[in-house]
Coordinates of C-alpha atoms in Angstrom, one line a residue:
X24 CA -5.7 12.3 -20.3
X25 CA -8.9 13.7 -18.7
X26 CA -7.0 16.8 -17.7
X27 CA -5.8 17.4 -21.3
X28 CA -9.3 16.9 -22.7
X29 CA -10.6 19.5 -20.2
X30 CA -7.8 21.9 -21.2
X31 CA -8.7 21.6 -24.8
X32 CA -12.4 21.9 -24.2
X33 CA -11.9 25.1 -22.2
X34 CA -9.5 26.5 -24.7
X35 CA -12.0 26.0 -27.6
X36 CA -14.9 27.3 -25.5
X37 CA -13.0 30.5 -24.5
X38 CA -11.7 31.0 -28.0
X39 CA -15.2 30.6 -29.6
X40 CA -16.8 32.9 -27.1
X41 CA -14.2 35.6 -27.7
X42 CA -14.5 35.2 -31.5
X43 CA -18.3 35.6 -31.3
X44 CA -18.0 38.6 -29.1
X45 CA -15.6 40.3 -31.5
X46 CA -17.9 39.4 -34.4
X47 CA -20.9 40.9 -32.7
X48 CA -18.9 44.1 -31.9
X49 CA -17.6 44.3 -35.5
X50 CA -21.2 43.8 -36.9
X51 CA -22.5 46.5 -34.6
X52 CA -19.7 48.9 -35.7
X53 CA -18.0 49.3 -32.3
X54 CA -14.7 47.9 -33.6
X55 CA -13.1 47.9 -37.1
X56 CA -13.8 44.7 -39.1
X57 CA -10.1 44.5 -40.1
X58 CA -7.9 42.5 -37.7
X59 CA -4.9 44.8 -38.4
X60 CA -6.9 47.9 -37.1
X61 CA -8.9 45.9 -34.5
X62 CA -5.7 45.0 -32.5
X63 CA -2.5 47.1 -32.0
X64 CA -0.2 44.4 -33.4
X65 CA -2.7 43.0 -35.9
X66 CA -2.5 39.3 -36.6
X67 CA 0.5 39.0 -34.2
X68 CA -2.0 39.9 -31.4
X69 CA -4.2 37.0 -32.3
X70 CA -1.4 34.5 -31.5
X71 CA -0.6 36.4 -28.3
X72 CA -4.3 36.2 -27.2
X73 CA -4.5 32.5 -28.2
X74 CA -1.4 31.8 -26.1
X75 CA -2.9 33.7 -23.2
X76 CA -6.1 31.7 -23.5
X77 CA -4.1 28.4 -23.6
X78 CA -2.3 29.3 -20.4
X79 CA -5.6 30.1 -18.6
X80 CA -7.2 26.9 -20.0
X81 CA -4.2 24.9 -18.8
X82 CA -4.6 26.2 -15.3
X83 CA -8.4 26.1 -15.0
X84 CA -9.0 22.3 -14.6
X85 CA -6.6 22.3 -11.6
X86 CA -9.0 24.6 -9.7
X87 CA -12.2 24.0 -11.5
X88 CA -12.4 20.3 -10.6
X89 CA -11.8 18.5 -7.3
X90 CA -12.3 15.4 -5.2
X91 CA -13.6 15.8 -1.6
X92 CA -14.6 13.4 1.1
X93 CA -18.2 13.3 2.4
X94 CA -18.8 11.8 5.8
X95 CA -21.9 9.6 5.3
X96 CA -22.2 6.9 8.0
X97 CA -24.1 3.7 7.6
X98 CA -24.3 0.7 5.3
X99 CA -24.4 1.2 1.6
X100 CA -27.8 -0.4 1.2
X101 CA -29.2 2.1 3.7
X102 CA -27.5 5.1 2.2
X103 CA -28.1 4.4 -1.5
X104 CA -31.8 5.3 -1.7
X105 CA -31.3 8.6 0.0
X106 CA -28.3 9.4 -2.1
X107 CA -30.1 8.7 -5.3
X108 CA -33.1 10.8 -4.2
X109 CA -30.8 13.7 -3.2
X110 CA -29.1 13.7 -6.5
X111 CA -32.4 13.4 -8.4
X112 CA -33.6 16.5 -6.6
X113 CA -30.6 18.3 -8.0
X114 CA -31.3 17.2 -11.6
X115 CA -28.9 14.2 -11.7
X116 CA -29.6 10.6 -12.8
X117 CA -27.4 7.5 -12.3
X118 CA -25.1 7.0 -15.2
X119 CA -23.5 3.8 -13.9
X120 CA -23.1 1.8 -10.7
X121 CA -20.1 -0.4 -10.0
X122 CA -20.4 -2.1 -6.7
X123 CA -20.7 0.7 -4.1
X124 CA -19.4 3.4 -6.5
X125 CA -21.8 5.6 -8.4
X126 CA -21.6 8.0 -11.3
X127 CA -24.3 10.6 -12.0
X128 CA -24.9 12.9 -15.0
X129 CA -27.4 15.8 -15.4
X130 CA -30.7 14.8 -16.9
X131 CA -31.2 17.9 -19.1
X132 CA -29.1 17.9 -22.3
X133 CA -29.1 21.7 -22.3
X134 CA -27.7 21.8 -18.7
X135 CA -25.1 19.2 -19.7
X136 CA -24.0 21.3 -22.6
X137 CA -23.8 24.5 -20.5
X138 CA -21.6 22.8 -17.9
X139 CA -18.4 23.3 -19.8
X140 CA -19.3 21.1 -22.8
X141 CA -20.6 18.0 -20.9
X142 CA -18.3 18.1 -17.9
X143 CA -21.2 17.4 -15.6
X144 CA -20.2 14.0 -14.2
X145 CA -20.3 13.6 -10.4
X146 CA -18.6 10.4 -9.2
X147 CA -19.0 8.8 -5.8
X148 CA -16.3 6.4 -4.7
X149 CA -17.1 4.5 -1.5
X150 CA -14.8 5.0 1.5
X151 CA -15.0 3.7 5.1
X152 CA -16.2 7.1 6.3
X153 CA -18.7 7.7 3.4
X154 CA -17.8 8.7 -0.1
X155 CA -15.2 10.6 -2.1
X156 CA -17.1 12.9 -4.4
X157 CA -15.4 14.0 -7.6
X158 CA -16.5 16.6 -10.2
X159 CA -16.6 20.4 -10.8
X160 CA -15.5 22.1 -7.6
X161 CA -18.6 24.3 -7.4
X162 CA -20.9 21.2 -7.6
X163 CA -18.8 19.0 -5.3
X164 CA -18.8 21.6 -2.5
X165 CA -22.6 21.9 -2.7
X166 CA -23.2 18.2 -2.9
X167 CA -20.8 17.2 -0.1
X168 CA -22.3 19.8 2.3
X169 CA -25.8 18.8 1.4
X170 CA -25.2 15.1 1.8
X171 CA -23.5 15.6 5.2
X172 CA -26.4 17.7 6.4
X173 CA -28.9 15.1 5.1
X174 CA -27.2 12.1 6.6
X175 CA -25.7 13.6 9.7
X176 CA -28.4 16.1 10.5
X177 CA -30.3 13.8 12.8
X178 CA -27.2 13.0 14.8
X179 CA -26.7 14.7 18.1
X180 CA -23.3 15.3 19.6
X181 CA -23.1 15.2 23.4

């Protein structure tokens, strides 16, 4: 269900951005204001473009969101304060905490809106080796590498 919601959000976002771009170009006089002269096939092109946007929107969540493991050794009680401090430094606050699993959201409403229409949640699921971190791929990669550097940085390998 979450996947379908993300597909619909992305489809609407891309469609609205494209419509606004075409509106601005038409108002500035760079393209004709009539759809039949704006596109080669007129209104038929609108449906073709919408279908293309739908295909891209259907593929995007597969690559735009991921779940990765972060190796964070130690007891949860020792890790939690550092984890919360780390996420707060990146603009996140705790949304909910269930046992040893945490969910964070961005503090700023503007940043939340700009992250693909409120797709800003980062979820930490406790594992024996640390956590599984789930969210936008771009954010997850940064968070996992930062957490591993923070919690494993003082460790020395012989």
